[in-house]
Coordinates of C-alpha atoms (C1' of nucleotides) in Angstrom, one line a residue:
Chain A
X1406 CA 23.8 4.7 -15.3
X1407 CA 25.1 1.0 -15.5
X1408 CA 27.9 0.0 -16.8
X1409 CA 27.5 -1.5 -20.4
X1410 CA 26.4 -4.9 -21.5
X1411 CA 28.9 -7.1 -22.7
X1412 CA 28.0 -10.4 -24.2
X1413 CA 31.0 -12.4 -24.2
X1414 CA 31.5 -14.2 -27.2
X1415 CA 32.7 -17.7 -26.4
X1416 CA 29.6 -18.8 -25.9
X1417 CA 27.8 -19.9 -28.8
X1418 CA 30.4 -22.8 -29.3
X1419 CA 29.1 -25.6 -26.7
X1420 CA 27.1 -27.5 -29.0
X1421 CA 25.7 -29.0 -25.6
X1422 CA 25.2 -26.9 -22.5
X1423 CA 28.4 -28.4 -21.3
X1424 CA 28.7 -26.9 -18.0
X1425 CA 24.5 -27.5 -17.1
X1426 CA 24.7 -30.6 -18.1
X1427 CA 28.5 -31.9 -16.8
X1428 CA 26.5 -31.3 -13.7
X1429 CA 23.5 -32.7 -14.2
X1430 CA 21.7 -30.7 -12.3
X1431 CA 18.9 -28.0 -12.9
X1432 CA 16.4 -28.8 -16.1
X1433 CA 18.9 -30.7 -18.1
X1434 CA 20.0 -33.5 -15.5
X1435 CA 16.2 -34.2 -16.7
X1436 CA 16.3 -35.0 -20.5
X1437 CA 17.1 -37.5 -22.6
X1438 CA 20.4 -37.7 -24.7
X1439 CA 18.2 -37.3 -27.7
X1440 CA 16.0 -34.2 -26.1
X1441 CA 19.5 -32.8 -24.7
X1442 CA 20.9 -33.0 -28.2
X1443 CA 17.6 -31.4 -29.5
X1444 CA 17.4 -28.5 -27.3
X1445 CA 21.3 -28.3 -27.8
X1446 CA 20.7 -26.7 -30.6
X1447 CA 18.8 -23.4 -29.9
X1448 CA 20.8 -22.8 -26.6
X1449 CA 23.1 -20.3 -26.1
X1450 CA 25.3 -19.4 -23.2
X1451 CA 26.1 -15.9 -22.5
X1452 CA 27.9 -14.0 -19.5
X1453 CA 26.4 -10.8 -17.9
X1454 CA 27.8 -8.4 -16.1
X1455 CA 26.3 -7.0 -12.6
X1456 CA 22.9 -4.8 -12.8
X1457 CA 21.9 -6.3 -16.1
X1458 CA 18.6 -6.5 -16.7
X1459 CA 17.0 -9.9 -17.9
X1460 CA 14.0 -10.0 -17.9
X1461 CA 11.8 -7.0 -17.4
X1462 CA 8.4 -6.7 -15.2
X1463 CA 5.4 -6.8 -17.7
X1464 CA 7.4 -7.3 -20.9
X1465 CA 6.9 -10.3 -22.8
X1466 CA 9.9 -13.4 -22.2
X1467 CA 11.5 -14.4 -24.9
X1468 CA 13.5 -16.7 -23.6
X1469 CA 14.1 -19.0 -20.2
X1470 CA 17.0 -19.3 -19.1
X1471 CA 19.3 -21.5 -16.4
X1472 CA 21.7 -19.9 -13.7
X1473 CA 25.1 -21.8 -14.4
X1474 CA 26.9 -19.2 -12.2
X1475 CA 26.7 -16.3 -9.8
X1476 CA 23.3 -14.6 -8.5
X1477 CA 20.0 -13.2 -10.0
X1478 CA 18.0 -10.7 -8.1
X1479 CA 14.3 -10.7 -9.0
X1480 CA 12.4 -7.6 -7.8
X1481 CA 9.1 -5.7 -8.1
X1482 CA 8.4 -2.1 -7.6
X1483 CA 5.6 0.0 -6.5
X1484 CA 4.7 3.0 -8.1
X1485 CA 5.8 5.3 -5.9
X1486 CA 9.3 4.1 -6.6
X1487 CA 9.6 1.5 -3.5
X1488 CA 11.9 -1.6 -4.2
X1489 CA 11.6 -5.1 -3.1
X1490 CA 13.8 -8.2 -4.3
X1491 CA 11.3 -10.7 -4.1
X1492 CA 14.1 -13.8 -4.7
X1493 CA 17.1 -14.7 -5.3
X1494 CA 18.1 -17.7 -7.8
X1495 CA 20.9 -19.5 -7.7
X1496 CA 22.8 -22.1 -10.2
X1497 CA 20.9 -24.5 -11.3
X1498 CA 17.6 -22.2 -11.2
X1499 CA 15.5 -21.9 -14.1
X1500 CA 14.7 -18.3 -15.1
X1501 CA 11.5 -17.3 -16.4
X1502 CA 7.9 -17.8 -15.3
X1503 CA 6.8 -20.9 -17.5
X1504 CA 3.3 -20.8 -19.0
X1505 CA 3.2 -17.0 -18.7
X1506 CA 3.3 -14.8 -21.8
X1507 CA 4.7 -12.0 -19.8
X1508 CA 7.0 -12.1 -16.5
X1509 CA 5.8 -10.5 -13.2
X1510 CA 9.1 -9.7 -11.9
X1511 CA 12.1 -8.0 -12.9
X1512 CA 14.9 -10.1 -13.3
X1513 CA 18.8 -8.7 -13.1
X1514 CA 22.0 -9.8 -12.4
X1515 CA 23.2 -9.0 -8.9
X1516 CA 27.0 -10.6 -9.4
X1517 CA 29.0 -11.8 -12.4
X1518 CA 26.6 -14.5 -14.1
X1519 CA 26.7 -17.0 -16.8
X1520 CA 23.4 -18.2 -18.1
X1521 CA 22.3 -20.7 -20.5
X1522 CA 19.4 -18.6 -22.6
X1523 CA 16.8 -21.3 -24.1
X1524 CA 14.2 -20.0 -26.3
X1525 CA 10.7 -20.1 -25.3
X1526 CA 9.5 -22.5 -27.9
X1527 CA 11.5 -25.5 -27.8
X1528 CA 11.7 -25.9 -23.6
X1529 CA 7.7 -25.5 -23.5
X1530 CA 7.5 -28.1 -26.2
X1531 CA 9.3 -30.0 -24.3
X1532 CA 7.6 -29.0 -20.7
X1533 CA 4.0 -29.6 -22.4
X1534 CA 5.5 -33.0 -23.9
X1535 CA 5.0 -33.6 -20.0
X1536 CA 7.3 -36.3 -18.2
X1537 CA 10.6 -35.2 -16.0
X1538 CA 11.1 -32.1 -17.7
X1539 CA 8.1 -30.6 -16.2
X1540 CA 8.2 -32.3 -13.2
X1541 CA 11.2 -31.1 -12.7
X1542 CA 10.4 -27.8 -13.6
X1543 CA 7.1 -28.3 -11.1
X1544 CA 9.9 -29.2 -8.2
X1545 CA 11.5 -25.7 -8.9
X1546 CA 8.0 -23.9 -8.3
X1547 CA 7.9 -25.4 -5.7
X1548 CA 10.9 -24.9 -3.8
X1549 CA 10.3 -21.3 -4.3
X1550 CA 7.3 -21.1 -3.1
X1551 CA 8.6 -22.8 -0.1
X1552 CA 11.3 -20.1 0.2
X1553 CA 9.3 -17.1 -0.5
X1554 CA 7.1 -18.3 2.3
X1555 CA 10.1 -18.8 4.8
X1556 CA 11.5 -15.1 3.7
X1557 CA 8.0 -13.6 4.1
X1558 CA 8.3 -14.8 8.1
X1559 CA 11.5 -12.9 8.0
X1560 CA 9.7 -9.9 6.1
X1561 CA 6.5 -9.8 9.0
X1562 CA 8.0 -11.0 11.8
X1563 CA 12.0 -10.6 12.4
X1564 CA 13.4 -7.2 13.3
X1565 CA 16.6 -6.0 11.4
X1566 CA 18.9 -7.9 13.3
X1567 CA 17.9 -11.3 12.5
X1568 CA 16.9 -10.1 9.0
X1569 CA 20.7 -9.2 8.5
X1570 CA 21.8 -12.3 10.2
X1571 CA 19.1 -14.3 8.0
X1572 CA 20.5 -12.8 4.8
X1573 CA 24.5 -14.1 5.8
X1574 CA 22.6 -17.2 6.5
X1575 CA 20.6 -17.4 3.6
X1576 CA 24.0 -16.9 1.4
X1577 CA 26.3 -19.3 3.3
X1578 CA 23.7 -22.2 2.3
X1579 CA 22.9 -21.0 -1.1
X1580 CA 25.6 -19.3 -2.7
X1581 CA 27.9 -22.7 -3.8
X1582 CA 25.9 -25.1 -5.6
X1583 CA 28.4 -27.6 -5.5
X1584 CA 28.8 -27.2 -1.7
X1585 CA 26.2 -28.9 0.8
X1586 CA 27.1 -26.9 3.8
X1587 CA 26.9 -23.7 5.0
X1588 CA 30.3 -21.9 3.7
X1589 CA 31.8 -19.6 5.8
X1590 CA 33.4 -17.1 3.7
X1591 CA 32.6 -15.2 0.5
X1592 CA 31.4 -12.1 -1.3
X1593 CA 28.2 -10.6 -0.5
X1594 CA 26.9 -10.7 -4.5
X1595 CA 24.4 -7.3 -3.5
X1596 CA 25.3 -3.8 -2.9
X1597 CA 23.8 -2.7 0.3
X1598 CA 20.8 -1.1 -1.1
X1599 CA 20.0 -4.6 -2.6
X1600 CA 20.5 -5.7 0.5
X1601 CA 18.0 -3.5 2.2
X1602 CA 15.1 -4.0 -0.9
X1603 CA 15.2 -7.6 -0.1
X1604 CA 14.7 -7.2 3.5
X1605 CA 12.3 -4.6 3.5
X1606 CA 14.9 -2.0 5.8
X1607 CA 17.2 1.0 4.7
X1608 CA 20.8 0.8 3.4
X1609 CA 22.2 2.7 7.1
X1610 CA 20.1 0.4 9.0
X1611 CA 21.5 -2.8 6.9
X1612 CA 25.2 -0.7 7.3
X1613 CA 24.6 -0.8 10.8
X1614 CA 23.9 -4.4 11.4
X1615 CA 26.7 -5.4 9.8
X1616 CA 28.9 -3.4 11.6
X1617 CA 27.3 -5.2 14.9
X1618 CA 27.9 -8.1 13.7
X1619 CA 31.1 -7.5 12.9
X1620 CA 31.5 -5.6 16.3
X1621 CA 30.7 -8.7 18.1
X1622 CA 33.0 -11.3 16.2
X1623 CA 30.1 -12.8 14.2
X1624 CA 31.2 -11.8 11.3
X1625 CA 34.3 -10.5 9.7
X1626 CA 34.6 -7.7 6.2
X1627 CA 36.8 -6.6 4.0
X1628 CA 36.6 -4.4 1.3
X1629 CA 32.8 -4.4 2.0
X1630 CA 32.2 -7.3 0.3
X1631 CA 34.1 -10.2 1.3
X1632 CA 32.7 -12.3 4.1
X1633 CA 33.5 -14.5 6.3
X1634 CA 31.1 -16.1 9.3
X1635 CA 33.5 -16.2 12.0
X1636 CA 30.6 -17.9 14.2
X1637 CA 28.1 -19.9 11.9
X1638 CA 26.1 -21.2 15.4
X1639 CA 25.9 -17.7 16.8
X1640 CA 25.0 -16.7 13.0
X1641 CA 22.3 -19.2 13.2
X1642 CA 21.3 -18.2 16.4
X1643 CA 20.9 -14.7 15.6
X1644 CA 18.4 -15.7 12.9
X1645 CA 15.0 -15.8 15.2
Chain B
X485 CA -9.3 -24.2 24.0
X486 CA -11.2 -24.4 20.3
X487 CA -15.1 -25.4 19.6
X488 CA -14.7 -29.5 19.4
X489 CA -14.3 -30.9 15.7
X490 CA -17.7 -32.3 14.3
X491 CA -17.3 -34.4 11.2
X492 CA -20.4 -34.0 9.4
X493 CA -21.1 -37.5 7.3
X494 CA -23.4 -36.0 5.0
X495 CA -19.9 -36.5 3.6
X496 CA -19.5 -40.2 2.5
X497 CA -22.2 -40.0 0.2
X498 CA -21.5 -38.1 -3.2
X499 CA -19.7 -41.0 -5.5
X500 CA -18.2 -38.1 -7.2
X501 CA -17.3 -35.2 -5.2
X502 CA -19.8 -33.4 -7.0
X503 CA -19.3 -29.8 -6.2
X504 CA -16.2 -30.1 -6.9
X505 CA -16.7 -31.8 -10.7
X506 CA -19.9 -29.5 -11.1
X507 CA -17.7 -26.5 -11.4
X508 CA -15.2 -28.1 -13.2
X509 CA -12.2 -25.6 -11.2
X510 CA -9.6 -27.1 -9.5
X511 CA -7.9 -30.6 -10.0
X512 CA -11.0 -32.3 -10.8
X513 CA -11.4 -30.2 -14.0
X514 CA -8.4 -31.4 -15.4
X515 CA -9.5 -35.0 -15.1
X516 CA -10.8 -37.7 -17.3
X517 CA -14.1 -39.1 -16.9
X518 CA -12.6 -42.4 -15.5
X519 CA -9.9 -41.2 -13.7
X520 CA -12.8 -39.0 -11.8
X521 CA -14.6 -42.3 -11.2
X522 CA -11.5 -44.1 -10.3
X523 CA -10.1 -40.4 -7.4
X524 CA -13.6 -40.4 -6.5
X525 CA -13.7 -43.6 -4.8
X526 CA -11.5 -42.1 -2.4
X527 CA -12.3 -38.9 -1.8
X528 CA -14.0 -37.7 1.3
X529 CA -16.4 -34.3 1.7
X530 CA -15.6 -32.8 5.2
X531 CA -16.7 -29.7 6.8
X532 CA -14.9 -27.7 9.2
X533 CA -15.9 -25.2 11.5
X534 CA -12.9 -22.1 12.0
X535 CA -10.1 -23.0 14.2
X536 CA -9.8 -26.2 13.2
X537 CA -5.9 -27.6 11.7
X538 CA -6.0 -29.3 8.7
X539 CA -2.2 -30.1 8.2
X540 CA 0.5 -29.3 10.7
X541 CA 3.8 -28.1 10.0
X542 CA 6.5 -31.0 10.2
X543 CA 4.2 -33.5 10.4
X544 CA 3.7 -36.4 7.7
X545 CA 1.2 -35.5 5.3
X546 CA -1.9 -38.1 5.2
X547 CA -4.2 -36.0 2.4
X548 CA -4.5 -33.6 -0.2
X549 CA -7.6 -31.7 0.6
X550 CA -9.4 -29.7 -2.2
X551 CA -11.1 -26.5 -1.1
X552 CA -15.3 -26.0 -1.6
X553 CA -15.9 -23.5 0.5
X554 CA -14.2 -21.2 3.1
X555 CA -10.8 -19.9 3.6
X556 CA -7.9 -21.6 4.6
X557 CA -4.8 -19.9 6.1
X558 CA -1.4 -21.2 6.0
X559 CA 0.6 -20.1 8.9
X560 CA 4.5 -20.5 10.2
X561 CA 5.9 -19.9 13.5
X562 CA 9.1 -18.8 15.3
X563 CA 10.6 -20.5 17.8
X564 CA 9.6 -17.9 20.4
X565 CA 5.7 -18.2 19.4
X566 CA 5.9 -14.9 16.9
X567 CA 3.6 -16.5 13.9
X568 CA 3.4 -15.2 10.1
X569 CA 0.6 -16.2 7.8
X570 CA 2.5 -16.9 4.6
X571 CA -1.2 -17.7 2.6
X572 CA -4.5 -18.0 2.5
X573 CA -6.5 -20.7 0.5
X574 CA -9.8 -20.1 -1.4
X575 CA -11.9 -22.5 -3.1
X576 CA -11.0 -24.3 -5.2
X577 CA -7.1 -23.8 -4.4
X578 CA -5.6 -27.9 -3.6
X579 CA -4.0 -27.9 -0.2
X580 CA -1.0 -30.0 0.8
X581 CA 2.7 -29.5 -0.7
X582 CA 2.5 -32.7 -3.5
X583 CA 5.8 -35.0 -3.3
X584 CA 6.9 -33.7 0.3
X585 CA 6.9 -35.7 3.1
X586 CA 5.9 -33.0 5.3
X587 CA 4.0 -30.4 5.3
X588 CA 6.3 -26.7 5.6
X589 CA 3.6 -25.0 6.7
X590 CA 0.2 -25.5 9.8
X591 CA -2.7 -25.3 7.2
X592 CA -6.1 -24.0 9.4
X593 CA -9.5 -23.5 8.5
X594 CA -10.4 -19.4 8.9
X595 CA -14.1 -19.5 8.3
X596 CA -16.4 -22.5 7.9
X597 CA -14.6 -24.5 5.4
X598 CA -15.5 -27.2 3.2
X599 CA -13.0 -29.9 1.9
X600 CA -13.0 -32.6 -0.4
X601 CA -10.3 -34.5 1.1
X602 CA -8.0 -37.0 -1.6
X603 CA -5.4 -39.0 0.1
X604 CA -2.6 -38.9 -1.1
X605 CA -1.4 -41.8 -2.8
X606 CA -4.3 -41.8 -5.6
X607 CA -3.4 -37.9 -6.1
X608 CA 0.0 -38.6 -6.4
X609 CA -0.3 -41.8 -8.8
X610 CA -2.6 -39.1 -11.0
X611 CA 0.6 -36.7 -11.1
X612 CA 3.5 -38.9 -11.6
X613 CA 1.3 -39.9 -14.4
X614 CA 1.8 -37.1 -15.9
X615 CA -0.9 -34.9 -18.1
X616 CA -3.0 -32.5 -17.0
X617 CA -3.9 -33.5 -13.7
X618 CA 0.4 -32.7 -13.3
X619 CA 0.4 -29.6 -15.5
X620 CA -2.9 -28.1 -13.7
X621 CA -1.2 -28.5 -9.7
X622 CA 1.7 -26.9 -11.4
X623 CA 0.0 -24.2 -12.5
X624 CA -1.4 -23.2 -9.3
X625 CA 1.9 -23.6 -7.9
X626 CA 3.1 -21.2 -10.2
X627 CA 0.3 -19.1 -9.1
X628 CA 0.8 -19.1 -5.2
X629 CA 4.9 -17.9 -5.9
X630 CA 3.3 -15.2 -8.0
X631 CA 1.0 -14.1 -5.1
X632 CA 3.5 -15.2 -2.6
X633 CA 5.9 -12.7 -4.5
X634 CA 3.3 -10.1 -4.4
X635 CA 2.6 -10.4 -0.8
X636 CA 6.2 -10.0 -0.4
X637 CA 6.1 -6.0 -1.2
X638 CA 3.6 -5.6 0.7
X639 CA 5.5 -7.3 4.0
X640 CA 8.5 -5.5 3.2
X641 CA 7.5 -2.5 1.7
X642 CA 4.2 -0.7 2.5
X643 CA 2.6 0.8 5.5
X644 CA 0.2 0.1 8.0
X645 CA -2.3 2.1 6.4
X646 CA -1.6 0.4 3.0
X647 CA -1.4 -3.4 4.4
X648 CA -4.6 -3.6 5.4
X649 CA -6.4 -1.6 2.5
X650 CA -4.1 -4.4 0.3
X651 CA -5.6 -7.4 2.5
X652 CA -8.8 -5.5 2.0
X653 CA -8.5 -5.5 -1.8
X654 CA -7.2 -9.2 -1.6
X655 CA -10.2 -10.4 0.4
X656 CA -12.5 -8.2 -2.3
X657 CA -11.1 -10.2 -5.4
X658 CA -10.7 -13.4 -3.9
X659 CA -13.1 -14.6 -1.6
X660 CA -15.9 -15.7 -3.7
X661 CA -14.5 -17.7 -6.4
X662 CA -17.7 -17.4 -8.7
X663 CA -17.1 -13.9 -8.9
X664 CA -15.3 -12.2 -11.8
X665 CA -14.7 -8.5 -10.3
X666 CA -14.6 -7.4 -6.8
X667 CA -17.1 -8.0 -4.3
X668 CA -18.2 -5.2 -2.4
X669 CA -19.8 -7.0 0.3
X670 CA -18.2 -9.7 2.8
X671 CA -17.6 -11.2 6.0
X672 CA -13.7 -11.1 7.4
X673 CA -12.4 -14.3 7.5
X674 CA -9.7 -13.9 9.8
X675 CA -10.3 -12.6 13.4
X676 CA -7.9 -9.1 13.8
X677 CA -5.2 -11.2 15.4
X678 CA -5.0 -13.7 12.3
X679 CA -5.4 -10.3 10.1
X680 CA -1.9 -9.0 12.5
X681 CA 0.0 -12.1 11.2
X682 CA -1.0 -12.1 7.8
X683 CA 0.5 -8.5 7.6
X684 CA 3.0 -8.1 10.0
X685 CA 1.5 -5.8 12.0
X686 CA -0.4 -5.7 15.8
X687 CA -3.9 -6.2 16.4
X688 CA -3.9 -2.8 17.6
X689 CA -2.5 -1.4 14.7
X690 CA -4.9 -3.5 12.1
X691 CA -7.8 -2.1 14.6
X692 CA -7.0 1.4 14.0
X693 CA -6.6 1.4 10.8
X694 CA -9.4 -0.2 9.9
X695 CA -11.6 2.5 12.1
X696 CA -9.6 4.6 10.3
X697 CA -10.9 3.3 6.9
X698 CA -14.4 3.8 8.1
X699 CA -14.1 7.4 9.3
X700 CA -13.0 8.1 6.1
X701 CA -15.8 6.3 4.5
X702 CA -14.1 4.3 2.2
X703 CA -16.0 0.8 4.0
X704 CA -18.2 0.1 6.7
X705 CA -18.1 -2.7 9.2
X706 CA -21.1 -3.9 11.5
X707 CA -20.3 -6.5 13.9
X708 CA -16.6 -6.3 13.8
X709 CA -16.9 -9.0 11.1
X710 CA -19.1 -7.9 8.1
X711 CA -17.2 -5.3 5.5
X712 CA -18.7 -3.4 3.1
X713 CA -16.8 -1.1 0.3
X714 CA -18.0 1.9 0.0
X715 CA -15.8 3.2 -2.4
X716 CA -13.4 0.6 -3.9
X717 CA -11.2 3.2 -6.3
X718 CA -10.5 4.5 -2.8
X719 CA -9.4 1.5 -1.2
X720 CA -7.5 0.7 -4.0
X721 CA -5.7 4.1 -4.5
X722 CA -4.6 3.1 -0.9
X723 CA -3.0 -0.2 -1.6
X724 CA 0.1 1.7 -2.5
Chain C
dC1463 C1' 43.4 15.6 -8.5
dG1464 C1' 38.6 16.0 -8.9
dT1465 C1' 34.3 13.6 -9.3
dG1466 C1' 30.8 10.5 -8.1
dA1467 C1' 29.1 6.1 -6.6
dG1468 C1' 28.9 3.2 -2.7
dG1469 C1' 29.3 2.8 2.2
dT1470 C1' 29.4 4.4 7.2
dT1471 C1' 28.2 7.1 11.1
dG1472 C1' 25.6 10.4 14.0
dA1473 C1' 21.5 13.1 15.5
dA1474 C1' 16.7 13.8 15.2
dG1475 C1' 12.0 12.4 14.0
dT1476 C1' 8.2 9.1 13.7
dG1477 C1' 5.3 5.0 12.7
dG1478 C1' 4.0 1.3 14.8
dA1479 C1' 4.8 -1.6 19.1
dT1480 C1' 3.8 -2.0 23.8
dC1481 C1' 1.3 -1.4 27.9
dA1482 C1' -3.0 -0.7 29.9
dA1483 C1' -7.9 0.2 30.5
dC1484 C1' -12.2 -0.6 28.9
dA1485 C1' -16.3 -2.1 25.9
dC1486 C1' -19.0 -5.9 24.1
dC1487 C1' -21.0 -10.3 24.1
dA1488 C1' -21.9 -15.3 24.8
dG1489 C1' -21.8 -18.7 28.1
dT1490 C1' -22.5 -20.5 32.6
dG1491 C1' -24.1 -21.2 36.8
dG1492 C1' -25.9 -19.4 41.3
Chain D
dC1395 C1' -32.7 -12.7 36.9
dC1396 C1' -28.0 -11.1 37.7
dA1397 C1' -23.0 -11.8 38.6
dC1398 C1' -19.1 -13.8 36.8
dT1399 C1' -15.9 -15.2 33.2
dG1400 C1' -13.2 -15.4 29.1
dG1401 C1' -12.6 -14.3 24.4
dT1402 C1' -12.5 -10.6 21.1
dG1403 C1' -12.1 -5.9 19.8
dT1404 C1' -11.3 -0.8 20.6
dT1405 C1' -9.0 3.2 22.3
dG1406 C1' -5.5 6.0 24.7
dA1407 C1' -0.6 7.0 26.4
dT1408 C1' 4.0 6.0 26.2
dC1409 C1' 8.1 4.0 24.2
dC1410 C1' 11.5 2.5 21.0
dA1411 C1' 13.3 0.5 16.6
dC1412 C1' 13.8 1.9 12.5
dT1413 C1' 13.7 5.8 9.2
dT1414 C1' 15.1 10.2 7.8
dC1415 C1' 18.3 13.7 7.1
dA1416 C1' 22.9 15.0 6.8
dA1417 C1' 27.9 14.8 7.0
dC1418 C1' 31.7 12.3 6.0
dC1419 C1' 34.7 8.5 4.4
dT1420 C1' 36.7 5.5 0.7
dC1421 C1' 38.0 4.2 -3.5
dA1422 C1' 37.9 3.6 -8.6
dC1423 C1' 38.4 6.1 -12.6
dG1424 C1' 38.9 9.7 -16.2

DNA sequence: CGTGAGGTTGAAGTGGATCAACACCAGTGG
DNA sequence: CCACTGGTGTTGATCCACTTCAACCTCACG
């Protein structure tokens, strides 16, 4: 039903993570030359098209990996069929639930994404060899925590309006690493039923807001993806 | 508008904070004999009757505070008053966000509560530090996003009737820490309007369903506060 | 040019919110 | 002792925000 995987082959060349660690940001900005050069060794960086599945609910993790590029959806399911995206991450986010021999979400690509895959073995080593790595590691938890508890306010509490306007918001600040403020145009990275799984609404009621938005000069579309915030204080106003 | 605060000081006593090493749970297991010695110097056993904050949202954070006894709920607001309860805290869950400033969240006792309070530079040396005392807050961060995560589906995702047989369930498997399976006999330790926030809902709506519940026999409830399961394979067939 | 996935829009239905009345109980004070 | 009060919880009637159902649009692709 997806389109098919393609692992794009140019990536087992960096003999160091180049692009993770030119940054110096996410795990890596917190090892040592000689732990960098180590781990250098098992990594591998691969690109993924959207609505690839990483890592799958209940299944045993192979492998951790960091976000160097675009954005992963993690979601959980109820029997019955019932969706909900439980998080987004972001470059630099580190993939995988440390410490746990099977993950409790479903991880998948939601845009274009290049990650750096890093076996199990060799990050826990160096995560249970203790110092920044797992601090660092620690500092991701949580930060996540700290956002899951700010989106479930917006699950109980906000009607679809500011959940929509919420979500815009969310994206401005998140989806450039590189950028510290809120940017004002780019391309929503979820289809609209992603959209309404992580907001806990319906794709015609997450249609619908949009086309308020856009209605009242919040927000401008095109081709249904691209975005621009037209008014970033009345965005943020709209948020609850 | 709350009972007044009474500071019981059978507290300054216990060189160690000995319920707290007896079980060996919670921070205090992952410690070394002296660095027990060395925390316990500054640790303080408080009590706290319901109602009471522990940690307001914003504010500077004094003191980690170790969990006994009780149930602690973590709670946000929005501007305009509407509130969420983003967590609840049995013992012997550690309370306080380590290496923030401020706290993200109000943290308030539920029920009677009792604390082992650990300020927060001798908690904080103990983590930098590194070791176990690092690798065991860690893990119960890692914990909270997992439940965090799993509260989310239910905000976003399940209905009235299924909220509150889920809180239900959650109250079953977590409120007596001693206990490996469900409990089938408790006291609520959230009034209905605190049950509302944690699950997005009304007090009305949390009232009905839980008469509801009863009709149906699946619990019972005397004194609006004491729950018993009747039949718990019901209850959980309901959590959706 | 057909086909199907993703998105929008409209009309009707409903689950939970809102509004309102009342029950229950612990204080409190005449 | 009873009347009064306020806090907490229940129950009923009504309302509305969001869902559901259904039609249609748009566009990429074989």
């Amino acid at each position: 039903m997806q389109t098919v995987r393609k692992d794009i082959h140019n990536s087992q060349l960096p003999i160091l993570c180049q692009s993770c660690e030119a940054r110096h940001q996410g795990i890596c900005g917190a090892m040592s030359a000689e732990q960098l050069l180590a781990i250098s060794k098992h990594t591998r960086r691969v690109r993924r098209e959207p609505g690839q599945e990483i890592m799958a609910d209940a299944m045993p993790i192979a492998a951790y990996a960091n976000v160097l590029k675009g954005v992963v959806k993690l979601t959980k399911v109820l029997e019955d069929g019932r969706q909900q995206v439980v998080g987004l991450q972001f470059a630099p986010d580190l993939l995988g639930r440390p410490f746990a021999s099977e993950s409790r979400v479903t991880a998948e690509t939601a845009s274009d994404v290049e990650l750096c895959m890093i076996p199990k073995a060799p990050l826990e080593a160096l995560m249970t060899a203790g110092g920044p790595v797992e601090h660092r590691i620690m500092m991701q938890a949580l930060r996540e925590l700290d956002e899951a508890r700010d989106w479930m306010v917006t699950l109980g509490r906000k009607t679809a309006a500011e959940k929509v306007a919420s979500f815009l918001y969310l994206l401005a600040t998140h989806i450039d690493p590189t950028e510290e403020e809120a940017l004002v145009t780019f391309d929503l990275p979820l289809s609209r039923a992603d959209i309404a799984d992580f907001l806990g609404l319906t794709i015609e009621t997450v249609s619908r807001q949009l086309t308020k938005l856009k209605a009242e000069k919040v927000i401008e579309i095109a081709n249904y993806r691209h975005v621009t915030i037209a008014d970033l204080a009345q965005l943020r106003l709209r948020c609850g």
